[in-house]
Amino acid sequence: MTDPARRAALETLAAVRERGAYANLVLPGLLRQARLTGRDAAFATELTYGACRAQGLLDAVIEDASGRSVDEIDGPVLDALRLGVYQLLRTRVGAHAAVDETVEAVKASSGRGAGGFANAVLRKVSKADEDAWVAKLAPSAADDLVGHLAMQYAHPRWIADAFWESLRANGIRSMGQLQALLAEDDARPPVHLVARPGEISADELALIVGGETGRLSPYAVYLPGGDPGALEPVRDGLAGVQDEGSQLIARALTIAPVEGEDGGRWLDLCAGPGGKAALLGSLASIEGARVDAVEPAEHRAELVRTITKGLPVEVHVTDGRSSGLEPGYDRVLVDAPCSGLGALRRRPEARWRKQPADIADLTVLQRELLTAAAGLTRPGGVVLYATCSPHVAETIGVVADQRLLTDAGLEPIDTRPLVPATDLPLGDGPHVQLWPHLHGTDAMFFQAFRKL
């Protein structure tokens, strides 16, 4: 491709397809390598993340326009077609430019014959807009509204079903709410920064970066755009990149009422890659507490060490289910490994990699970690269970397991007061389920318990 922004996007799509790379890790390096900044970098980012996020919809259109399964199309040609179709359906790029740039890229990688094939496919796609393609390919809204919305907003059907089940389990039964959730999850998310307590306030950070203070977390700042890694407060360790919902979880652990005196022994049982551990460490430094952070993978443990450097945080490379740590903690966070369905908008390719079968093994692990956390907590102490997934099996299904709670000696406490006062809906409790379309956060779930 002659356009360096499109070329960076295409190379990123190839890395995602060929080696299972993460777009948000590959693209920044390519942008630096090509010295792309400003509008060019923004264009490359939009093309890359947009094409990854909409992959299922793009593939359905490509299959219909080509008469072939995407499995029968050579990888480099498929990458280029996804990029071209995305431009045609979801950007203001002129059809002529989108088609010509894509065809030339296919010719260069795969020959003139493949270029002719790509040209024919794209010309056919360009004859209709996205709404027309969705009307043609999606299930009828009258017969299967969830299936229709899943294709319209580029989600696998099973994930749309999981969102709908979770909404209903949390007392939200309007199909309009599902549509709003899927639409928000299909959009590029804003960047949330966290102001490190004791180092800088949210007001100060917002003034420096030209952002806006958050609606829920007292440490949150919404960044209007640009590369957060290039900001001086982030480079200097005064701030970090962290979803506002994630900030609320760490804060909730530190303010949940414990019985008796807080002895300052706090534990993050699932610490990698370290965002919540860093916020806990900053708050612990103010309160005179210390944090033990557990992470079984050495490379992720090193990330925790890096982000918590200078804070009262000690990292332990061990399995949280059998950590060997001395019991008696006042506060324990179980930010359990999960499907990540609540953070799909920040991981554009993830929704097409996950499978329903992933959930069963995760729920076993989540119960084991919650049980281990209870064993490490002193009587009267607090355990806070959290996931970045709204899936019912990973959330309500775990925290409402009465046999588990009885065996672990845990009593649920109303978690809603642990969120700063807000007019935004927090449900009937005792847990908190956040939503992108209602709260502007990832779909975080958390429930606090007291150890009996």
CSV table of C-alpha atoms in Angstrom, one decimal:
chain,number,residue,atom,x,y,z
A,1,MET,CA,0.0,0.0,0.0
A,2,THR,CA,1.3,3.5,-0.9
A,3,ASP,CA,-0.4,5.0,2.1
A,4,PRO,CA,1.7,4.4,5.3
A,5,ALA,CA,-1.3,4.5,7.6
A,6,ARG,CA,-3.1,1.7,5.7
A,7,ARG,CA,0.1,-0.2,5.4
A,8,ALA,CA,0.6,-0.1,9.2
A,9,ALA,CA,-3.0,-1.3,9.7
A,10,LEU,CA,-2.6,-4.1,7.2
A,11,GLU,CA,0.6,-5.3,8.8
A,12,THR,CA,-1.1,-5.3,12.2
A,13,LEU,CA,-4.1,-7.4,10.8
A,14,ALA,CA,-1.5,-9.9,9.4
A,15,ALA,CA,0.2,-10.2,12.8
A,16,VAL,CA,-3.2,-10.8,14.5
A,17,ARG,CA,-4.2,-13.5,12.0
A,18,GLU,CA,-0.8,-15.2,11.6
A,19,ARG,CA,0.5,-15.4,15.2
A,20,GLY,CA,-2.5,-14.5,17.4
A,21,ALA,CA,-0.9,-11.1,18.3
A,22,TYR,CA,-2.8,-8.4,20.1
A,23,ALA,CA,-3.5,-5.3,17.9
A,24,ASN,CA,-2.9,-2.9,20.7
A,25,LEU,CA,0.6,-4.3,21.3
A,26,VAL,CA,1.6,-4.5,17.6
A,27,LEU,CA,0.3,-1.2,16.2
A,28,PRO,CA,2.1,1.3,18.4
A,29,GLY,CA,5.5,-0.1,17.3
A,30,LEU,CA,4.5,0.1,13.6
A,31,LEU,CA,3.4,3.7,14.1
A,32,ARG,CA,6.7,4.6,15.6
A,33,GLN,CA,8.6,2.8,13.0
A,34,ALA,CA,6.7,4.6,10.2
A,35,ARG,CA,6.9,7.9,12.2
A,36,LEU,CA,3.2,8.3,11.9
A,37,THR,CA,1.6,10.9,14.2
A,38,GLY,CA,-1.5,13.1,14.4
A,39,ARG,CA,-4.2,12.4,11.8
A,40,ASP,CA,-2.2,9.6,10.1
A,41,ALA,CA,-1.7,7.7,13.4
A,42,ALA,CA,-5.4,8.2,14.2
A,43,PHE,CA,-6.4,6.9,10.8
A,44,ALA,CA,-4.2,3.8,11.1
A,45,THR,CA,-5.6,3.2,14.6
A,46,GLU,CA,-9.2,3.5,13.5
A,47,LEU,CA,-8.7,1.1,10.5
A,48,THR,CA,-6.9,-1.4,12.6
A,49,TYR,CA,-9.1,-1.6,15.7
A,50,GLY,CA,-12.2,-1.1,13.7
A,51,ALA,CA,-11.5,-4.0,11.3
A,52,CYS,CA,-10.5,-6.2,14.2
A,53,ARG,CA,-13.7,-5.3,16.2
A,54,ALA,CA,-16.0,-5.8,13.2
A,55,GLN,CA,-14.3,-9.0,11.8
A,56,GLY,CA,-17.4,-11.2,12.0
A,57,LEU,CA,-19.6,-8.7,10.1
A,58,LEU,CA,-16.8,-8.1,7.6
A,59,ASP,CA,-16.3,-11.8,7.0
A,60,ALA,CA,-20.1,-12.4,6.5
A,61,VAL,CA,-20.1,-9.6,3.8
A,62,ILE,CA,-16.9,-10.9,2.2
A,63,GLU,CA,-18.4,-14.5,2.0
A,64,ASP,CA,-21.6,-13.3,0.4
A,65,ALA,CA,-19.8,-11.0,-2.1
A,66,SER,CA,-17.2,-13.5,-3.1
A,67,GLY,CA,-19.2,-16.7,-3.0
A,68,ARG,CA,-16.5,-18.3,-0.9
A,69,SER,CA,-15.9,-19.1,2.7
A,70,VAL,CA,-13.2,-16.9,4.3
A,71,ASP,CA,-11.4,-20.1,5.1
A,72,GLU,CA,-10.8,-20.6,1.4
A,73,ILE,CA,-9.3,-17.1,0.9
A,74,ASP,CA,-5.5,-16.7,1.3
A,75,GLY,CA,-4.5,-15.0,4.5
A,76,PRO,CA,-2.9,-11.9,3.0
A,77,VAL,CA,-5.9,-11.4,0.6
A,78,LEU,CA,-8.3,-11.8,3.4
A,79,ASP,CA,-6.5,-9.2,5.6
A,80,ALA,CA,-6.6,-6.7,2.7
A,81,LEU,CA,-10.3,-7.4,2.0
A,82,ARG,CA,-11.3,-6.9,5.7
A,83,LEU,CA,-9.5,-3.6,5.7
A,84,GLY,CA,-11.1,-2.6,2.4
A,85,VAL,CA,-14.6,-3.6,3.4
A,86,TYR,CA,-14.3,-1.9,6.7
A,87,GLN,CA,-13.4,1.4,4.9
A,88,LEU,CA,-16.4,1.0,2.5
A,89,LEU,CA,-18.9,0.2,5.2
A,90,ARG,CA,-17.8,2.0,8.3
A,91,THR,CA,-15.7,5.1,7.4
A,92,ARG,CA,-16.1,8.2,5.2
A,93,VAL,CA,-13.2,7.1,3.0
A,94,GLY,CA,-14.2,7.4,-0.7
A,95,ALA,CA,-15.0,4.1,-2.3
A,96,HIS,CA,-12.5,4.7,-5.1
A,97,ALA,CA,-9.6,5.2,-2.7
A,98,ALA,CA,-10.6,2.2,-0.5
A,99,VAL,CA,-10.9,-0.1,-3.5
A,100,ASP,CA,-7.8,1.0,-5.4
A,101,GLU,CA,-5.5,1.0,-2.3
A,102,THR,CA,-6.8,-2.5,-1.4
A,103,VAL,CA,-6.5,-4.0,-4.9
A,104,GLU,CA,-2.9,-2.7,-5.2
A,105,ALA,CA,-1.9,-4.2,-1.9
A,106,VAL,CA,-3.4,-7.6,-3.0
A,107,LYS,CA,-1.5,-7.4,-6.3
A,108,ALA,CA,1.7,-6.7,-4.5
A,109,SER,CA,1.3,-9.6,-2.1
A,110,SER,CA,-0.5,-12.2,-4.1
A,111,GLY,CA,-0.4,-11.4,-7.8
A,112,ARG,CA,-2.6,-9.9,-10.5
A,113,GLY,CA,-5.2,-12.7,-10.4
A,114,ALA,CA,-5.8,-12.2,-6.7
A,115,GLY,CA,-6.0,-8.5,-7.3
A,116,GLY,CA,-8.8,-9.0,-9.9
A,117,PHE,CA,-10.6,-11.2,-7.3
A,118,ALA,CA,-10.3,-8.5,-4.7
A,119,ASN,CA,-11.5,-5.8,-7.1
A,120,ALA,CA,-14.6,-7.8,-8.0
A,121,VAL,CA,-15.5,-8.4,-4.3
A,122,LEU,CA,-15.0,-4.8,-3.3
A,123,ARG,CA,-17.0,-3.5,-6.2
A,124,LYS,CA,-19.9,-5.7,-5.2
A,125,VAL,CA,-19.6,-4.6,-1.6
A,126,SER,CA,-19.6,-1.0,-2.5
A,127,LYS,CA,-23.0,-1.2,-4.1
A,128,ALA,CA,-24.7,-1.2,-0.7
A,129,ASP,CA,-24.1,0.4,2.6
A,130,GLU,CA,-23.7,-1.3,6.0
A,131,ASP,CA,-27.4,-1.2,6.9
A,132,ALA,CA,-28.4,-2.8,3.6
A,133,TRP,CA,-25.8,-5.6,4.1
A,134,VAL,CA,-27.0,-6.2,7.7
A,135,ALA,CA,-30.6,-6.3,6.5
A,136,LYS,CA,-29.6,-8.9,3.9
A,137,LEU,CA,-27.3,-11.2,6.0
A,138,ALA,CA,-28.6,-10.9,9.6
A,139,PRO,CA,-31.4,-12.9,11.1
A,140,SER,CA,-34.8,-11.2,10.8
A,141,ALA,CA,-35.3,-8.7,13.7
A,142,ALA,CA,-38.9,-9.9,13.9
A,143,ASP,CA,-37.9,-13.5,14.3
A,144,ASP,CA,-34.6,-13.3,16.2
A,145,LEU,CA,-33.9,-9.8,17.5
A,146,VAL,CA,-30.8,-10.9,19.6
A,147,GLY,CA,-29.3,-12.6,16.5
A,148,HIS,CA,-30.0,-9.5,14.4
A,149,LEU,CA,-28.4,-7.2,16.9
A,150,ALA,CA,-25.4,-9.4,17.3
A,151,MET,CA,-24.6,-9.1,13.6
A,152,GLN,CA,-25.5,-5.4,13.4
A,153,TYR,CA,-23.1,-4.6,16.2
A,154,ALA,CA,-20.4,-7.2,15.2
A,155,HIS,CA,-20.6,-9.6,18.2
A,156,PRO,CA,-20.6,-13.4,18.1
A,157,ARG,CA,-24.1,-14.6,18.8
A,158,TRP,CA,-23.2,-16.4,22.0
A,159,ILE,CA,-21.7,-13.2,23.5
A,160,ALA,CA,-24.9,-11.3,22.7
A,161,ASP,CA,-26.9,-14.0,24.4
A,162,ALA,CA,-24.6,-13.9,27.5
A,163,PHE,CA,-25.0,-10.1,27.7
A,164,TRP,CA,-28.8,-10.4,27.4
A,165,GLU,CA,-28.9,-13.1,30.1
A,166,SER,CA,-26.8,-10.9,32.4
A,167,LEU,CA,-28.9,-7.8,31.8
A,168,ARG,CA,-32.0,-9.8,32.8
A,169,ALA,CA,-30.3,-11.3,35.8
A,170,ASN,CA,-29.6,-7.8,36.9
A,171,GLY,CA,-33.1,-6.6,36.6
A,172,ILE,CA,-32.8,-5.0,33.1
A,173,ARG,CA,-35.3,-6.5,30.7
A,174,SER,CA,-35.5,-4.0,27.9
A,175,MET,CA,-34.2,-5.2,24.5
A,176,GLY,CA,-33.3,-1.5,23.9
A,177,GLN,CA,-30.8,-1.8,26.7
A,178,LEU,CA,-29.2,-4.8,25.0
A,179,GLN,CA,-29.0,-2.8,21.8
A,180,ALA,CA,-27.4,0.2,23.6
A,181,LEU,CA,-24.9,-2.1,25.3
A,182,LEU,CA,-23.9,-3.8,22.0
A,183,ALA,CA,-23.6,-0.5,20.3
A,184,GLU,CA,-21.4,1.0,23.0
A,185,ASP,CA,-19.3,-2.2,23.0
A,186,ASP,CA,-18.9,-1.9,19.2
A,187,ALA,CA,-17.5,1.7,19.5
A,188,ARG,CA,-14.0,2.8,20.1
A,189,PRO,CA,-13.7,3.3,23.9
A,190,PRO,CA,-12.3,6.5,25.5
A,191,VAL,CA,-9.0,6.3,27.3
A,192,HIS,CA,-9.3,6.4,31.1
A,193,LEU,CA,-6.3,7.6,33.2
A,194,VAL,CA,-5.8,7.0,36.9
A,195,ALA,CA,-4.2,9.8,39.0
A,196,ARG,CA,-2.0,8.1,41.6
A,197,PRO,CA,-3.2,9.0,45.1
A,198,GLY,CA,-0.5,10.8,47.0
A,199,GLU,CA,1.2,11.9,43.8
A,200,ILE,CA,-1.3,14.0,41.9
A,201,SER,CA,-5.0,14.7,42.1
A,202,ALA,CA,-7.5,14.0,39.3
A,203,ASP,CA,-8.1,17.7,39.0
A,204,GLU,CA,-4.4,18.4,38.5
A,205,LEU,CA,-4.0,15.6,36.1
A,206,ALA,CA,-7.0,16.7,34.0
A,207,LEU,CA,-5.6,20.2,33.8
A,208,ILE,CA,-2.2,19.0,32.6
A,209,VAL,CA,-3.5,16.6,30.0
A,210,GLY,CA,-6.5,18.6,28.9
A,211,GLY,CA,-8.9,15.9,30.0
A,212,GLU,CA,-12.0,15.7,32.1
A,213,THR,CA,-12.4,14.3,35.6
A,214,GLY,CA,-14.3,11.1,35.9
A,215,ARG,CA,-17.9,10.7,37.0
A,216,LEU,CA,-17.5,7.8,39.4
A,217,SER,CA,-13.9,7.3,40.5
A,218,PRO,CA,-12.2,10.2,42.4
A,219,TYR,CA,-9.0,9.3,40.6
A,220,ALA,CA,-10.3,9.0,37.0
A,221,VAL,CA,-9.6,11.4,34.1
A,222,TYR,CA,-11.0,10.9,30.7
A,223,LEU,CA,-8.5,11.6,27.9
A,224,PRO,CA,-9.9,13.2,24.8
A,225,GLY,CA,-7.4,11.5,22.5
A,226,GLY,CA,-3.8,10.9,21.6
A,227,ASP,CA,-1.2,8.5,22.9
A,228,PRO,CA,-1.4,8.3,26.7
A,229,GLY,CA,2.1,6.8,26.9
A,230,ALA,CA,3.5,10.1,25.6
A,231,LEU,CA,2.0,12.1,28.4
A,232,GLU,CA,4.5,13.4,30.9
A,233,PRO,CA,2.5,12.4,34.1
A,234,VAL,CA,2.2,8.8,32.7
A,235,ARG,CA,5.9,8.7,31.8
A,236,ASP,CA,6.8,10.0,35.3
A,237,GLY,CA,4.6,7.4,37.1
A,238,LEU,CA,2.2,10.0,38.5
A,239,ALA,CA,-0.6,8.5,36.5
A,240,GLY,CA,-1.5,5.4,34.6
A,241,VAL,CA,-3.9,4.0,32.0
A,242,GLN,CA,-6.8,2.2,33.8
A,243,ASP,CA,-10.5,1.9,33.2
A,244,GLU,CA,-12.6,3.8,35.7
A,245,GLY,CA,-14.4,0.6,36.7
A,246,SER,CA,-11.2,-1.1,37.6
A,247,GLN,CA,-10.3,1.9,39.8
A,248,LEU,CA,-13.6,1.6,41.6
A,249,ILE,CA,-12.9,-2.1,42.4
A,250,ALA,CA,-9.5,-1.3,44.0
A,251,ARG,CA,-11.0,1.7,45.9
A,252,ALA,CA,-13.9,-0.4,47.2
A,253,LEU,CA,-11.6,-2.9,48.8
A,254,THR,CA,-9.8,-0.2,50.8
A,255,ILE,CA,-13.0,1.5,52.1
A,256,ALA,CA,-15.1,-1.6,52.8
A,257,PRO,CA,-15.9,-1.7,56.6
A,258,VAL,CA,-13.9,-4.3,58.5
A,259,GLU,CA,-14.7,-5.4,62.1
A,260,GLY,CA,-12.0,-4.4,64.5
A,261,GLU,CA,-8.9,-2.5,63.7
A,262,ASP,CA,-7.4,-2.6,60.2
A,263,GLY,CA,-3.9,-3.9,60.8
A,264,GLY,CA,-2.7,-2.8,57.4
A,265,ARG,CA,-2.2,-6.3,55.8
A,266,TRP,CA,-3.7,-6.2,52.4
A,267,LEU,CA,-3.6,-8.8,49.6
A,268,ASP,CA,-4.1,-8.8,45.9
A,269,LEU,CA,-4.5,-12.5,45.1
A,270,CYS,CA,-4.5,-12.2,41.3
A,271,ALA,CA,-2.3,-9.2,40.7
A,272,GLY,CA,-1.0,-9.3,37.1
A,273,PRO,CA,-0.5,-7.2,35.2
A,274,GLY,CA,-0.6,-4.8,38.1
A,275,GLY,CA,-3.1,-1.9,37.6
A,276,LYS,CA,-5.1,-2.6,40.7
A,277,ALA,CA,-2.0,-3.5,42.7
A,278,ALA,CA,-0.5,-0.1,41.9
A,279,LEU,CA,-3.7,1.8,43.0
A,280,LEU,CA,-3.9,-0.4,46.1
A,281,GLY,CA,-0.2,0.3,46.8
A,282,SER,CA,-0.7,4.1,46.4
A,283,LEU,CA,-3.6,4.0,48.9
A,284,ALA,CA,-1.7,1.7,51.2
A,285,SER,CA,1.1,4.2,51.3
A,286,ILE,CA,-1.3,6.9,52.5
A,287,GLU,CA,-2.9,4.6,55.1
A,288,GLY,CA,0.3,3.1,56.4
A,289,ALA,CA,-0.6,-0.4,55.1
A,290,ARG,CA,1.3,-2.9,53.0
A,291,VAL,CA,0.2,-5.0,50.0
A,292,ASP,CA,1.2,-8.5,49.1
A,293,ALA,CA,0.6,-9.2,45.4
A,294,VAL,CA,0.4,-12.7,44.1
A,295,GLU,CA,1.0,-13.6,40.4
A,296,PRO,CA,1.9,-17.1,39.2
A,297,ALA,CA,3.6,-16.1,35.9
A,298,GLU,CA,7.0,-14.6,36.2
A,299,HIS,CA,6.7,-12.3,33.2
A,300,ARG,CA,3.5,-10.9,34.6
A,301,ALA,CA,5.0,-10.7,38.1
A,302,GLU,CA,7.7,-8.5,36.6
A,303,LEU,CA,5.0,-6.2,35.2
A,304,VAL,CA,3.6,-5.9,38.7
A,305,ARG,CA,7.1,-5.1,40.1
A,306,THR,CA,7.6,-2.4,37.5
A,307,ILE,CA,4.3,-0.6,38.0
A,308,THR,CA,4.5,-0.8,41.8
A,309,LYS,CA,8.1,0.3,42.1
A,310,GLY,CA,8.5,2.6,45.1
A,311,LEU,CA,5.2,1.5,46.7
A,312,PRO,CA,4.7,-0.7,49.7
A,313,VAL,CA,4.0,-3.7,47.6
A,314,GLU,CA,5.7,-7.1,47.7
A,315,VAL,CA,5.3,-9.4,44.7
A,316,HIS,CA,5.1,-13.2,45.3
A,317,VAL,CA,5.4,-15.5,42.3
A,318,THR,CA,3.1,-18.3,43.3
A,319,ASP,CA,-0.4,-19.8,42.7
A,320,GLY,CA,-3.1,-17.9,44.6
A,321,ARG,CA,-4.9,-21.2,45.3
A,322,SER,CA,-1.9,-22.4,47.4
A,323,SER,CA,0.2,-19.4,48.0
A,324,GLY,CA,1.8,-20.4,51.2
A,325,LEU,CA,1.2,-16.9,52.6
A,326,GLU,CA,0.5,-16.5,56.3
A,327,PRO,CA,-3.3,-16.0,56.9
A,328,GLY,CA,-4.7,-13.0,58.8
A,329,TYR,CA,-5.1,-10.4,56.1
A,330,ASP,CA,-7.5,-7.5,56.7
A,331,ARG,CA,-8.4,-7.0,53.1
A,332,VAL,CA,-8.1,-9.4,50.2
A,333,LEU,CA,-8.9,-8.7,46.5
A,334,VAL,CA,-9.8,-11.6,44.2
A,335,ASP,CA,-9.7,-10.0,40.7
A,336,ALA,CA,-10.3,-13.4,39.3
A,337,PRO,CA,-9.1,-14.6,35.8
A,338,CYS,CA,-12.2,-14.5,33.6
A,339,SER,CA,-13.4,-14.6,30.1
A,340,GLY,CA,-12.9,-10.8,29.8
A,341,LEU,CA,-16.2,-10.3,28.1
A,342,GLY,CA,-16.7,-7.0,29.9
A,343,ALA,CA,-13.6,-5.5,28.3
A,344,LEU,CA,-14.1,-6.5,24.7
A,345,ARG,CA,-14.2,-2.9,23.5
A,346,ARG,CA,-10.6,-2.5,24.7
A,347,ARG,CA,-9.4,-5.7,23.1
A,348,PRO,CA,-10.8,-5.4,19.5
A,349,GLU,CA,-9.8,-8.9,18.3
A,350,ALA,CA,-10.7,-10.8,21.5
A,351,ARG,CA,-14.4,-11.3,20.8
A,352,TRP,CA,-13.6,-13.5,17.8
A,353,ARG,CA,-11.1,-15.7,19.7
A,354,LYS,CA,-13.2,-16.6,22.8
A,355,GLN,CA,-15.4,-19.6,22.9
A,356,PRO,CA,-18.4,-20.6,25.2
A,357,ALA,CA,-16.4,-23.7,26.3
A,358,ASP,CA,-13.8,-21.4,28.0
A,359,ILE,CA,-16.3,-20.5,30.7
A,360,ALA,CA,-16.6,-23.8,32.5
A,361,ASP,CA,-12.9,-24.1,33.5
A,362,LEU,CA,-12.8,-20.5,34.5
A,363,THR,CA,-15.7,-20.8,37.0
A,364,VAL,CA,-13.9,-23.7,38.7
A,365,LEU,CA,-10.8,-21.6,39.1
A,366,GLN,CA,-12.8,-18.6,40.3
A,367,ARG,CA,-14.4,-20.6,43.1
A,368,GLU,CA,-11.0,-22.1,44.1
A,369,LEU,CA,-9.5,-18.6,44.3
A,370,LEU,CA,-12.4,-17.2,46.3
A,371,THR,CA,-12.2,-20.1,48.7
A,372,ALA,CA,-8.4,-19.6,49.1
A,373,ALA,CA,-8.9,-15.9,49.7
A,374,ALA,CA,-11.4,-16.6,52.5
A,375,GLY,CA,-8.8,-18.9,54.1
A,376,LEU,CA,-6.3,-16.1,54.1
A,377,THR,CA,-8.6,-13.5,55.6
A,378,ARG,CA,-8.9,-12.9,59.3
A,379,PRO,CA,-12.4,-13.0,61.0
A,380,GLY,CA,-14.1,-9.7,60.4
A,381,GLY,CA,-11.9,-8.9,57.4
A,382,VAL,CA,-13.1,-8.2,53.9
A,383,VAL,CA,-12.8,-10.2,50.7
A,384,LEU,CA,-13.8,-8.5,47.4
A,385,TYR,CA,-14.5,-10.7,44.4
A,386,ALA,CA,-14.3,-9.1,41.0
A,387,THR,CA,-14.3,-9.9,37.3
A,388,CYS,CA,-14.1,-8.0,34.1
A,389,SER,CA,-16.9,-10.1,32.7
A,390,PRO,CA,-20.7,-9.8,33.2
A,391,HIS,CA,-21.3,-13.5,32.3
A,392,VAL,CA,-23.8,-14.9,34.9
A,393,ALA,CA,-21.7,-18.0,35.4
A,394,GLU,CA,-18.7,-16.0,36.4
A,395,THR,CA,-20.5,-13.4,38.5
A,396,ILE,CA,-23.8,-14.1,40.2
A,397,GLY,CA,-23.2,-17.8,39.7
A,398,VAL,CA,-20.1,-17.7,41.9
A,399,VAL,CA,-21.0,-15.1,44.6
A,400,ALA,CA,-24.5,-16.7,45.2
A,401,ASP,CA,-23.2,-20.2,45.6
A,402,GLN,CA,-24.4,-20.8,49.1
A,403,ARG,CA,-22.5,-24.0,49.7
A,404,LEU,CA,-19.2,-22.3,48.8
A,405,LEU,CA,-20.0,-19.3,51.0
A,406,THR,CA,-20.9,-21.5,53.9
A,407,ASP,CA,-17.8,-23.6,53.6
A,408,ALA,CA,-15.6,-20.5,53.2
A,409,GLY,CA,-17.3,-18.6,56.1
A,410,LEU,CA,-18.2,-15.6,53.9
A,411,GLU,CA,-21.1,-13.3,54.3
A,412,PRO,CA,-22.1,-11.0,51.4
A,413,ILE,CA,-22.3,-7.3,52.3
A,414,ASP,CA,-24.0,-4.6,50.2
A,415,THR,CA,-21.4,-3.4,47.8
A,416,ARG,CA,-23.3,-0.5,46.3
A,417,PRO,CA,-22.3,2.0,49.1
A,418,LEU,CA,-18.6,1.3,48.2
A,419,VAL,CA,-19.2,3.2,44.9
A,420,PRO,CA,-19.1,7.0,45.3
A,421,ALA,CA,-22.6,8.7,45.4
A,422,THR,CA,-24.1,8.8,41.9
A,423,ASP,CA,-27.4,9.1,40.1
A,424,LEU,CA,-26.4,6.3,37.8
A,425,PRO,CA,-28.2,3.0,38.4
A,426,LEU,CA,-26.4,0.4,40.5
A,427,GLY,CA,-29.1,-2.3,40.6
A,428,ASP,CA,-30.7,-4.1,43.5
A,429,GLY,CA,-27.5,-5.3,45.0
A,430,PRO,CA,-25.8,-6.7,47.0
A,431,HIS,CA,-23.3,-6.8,44.1
A,432,VAL,CA,-22.4,-4.1,41.6
A,433,GLN,CA,-22.5,-4.7,37.9
A,434,LEU,CA,-21.2,-1.8,35.8
A,435,TRP,CA,-22.0,-1.4,32.1
A,436,PRO,CA,-20.4,0.6,29.3
A,437,HIS,CA,-23.7,2.1,28.1
A,438,LEU,CA,-24.9,3.0,31.6
A,439,HIS,CA,-21.7,3.9,33.5
A,440,GLY,CA,-19.1,4.5,30.8
A,441,THR,CA,-16.9,1.9,32.2
A,442,ASP,CA,-16.0,-1.7,31.2
A,443,ALA,CA,-18.6,-4.2,32.3
A,444,MET,CA,-17.0,-4.8,35.7
A,445,PHE,CA,-18.6,-6.9,38.4
A,446,PHE,CA,-17.7,-6.9,42.1
A,447,GLN,CA,-19.1,-8.3,45.4
A,448,ALA,CA,-17.7,-7.7,48.9
A,449,PHE,CA,-17.9,-10.3,51.7
A,450,ARG,CA,-17.1,-10.3,55.4
A,451,LYS,CA,-15.2,-13.2,56.8
A,452,LEU,CA,-17.3,-14.7,59.7
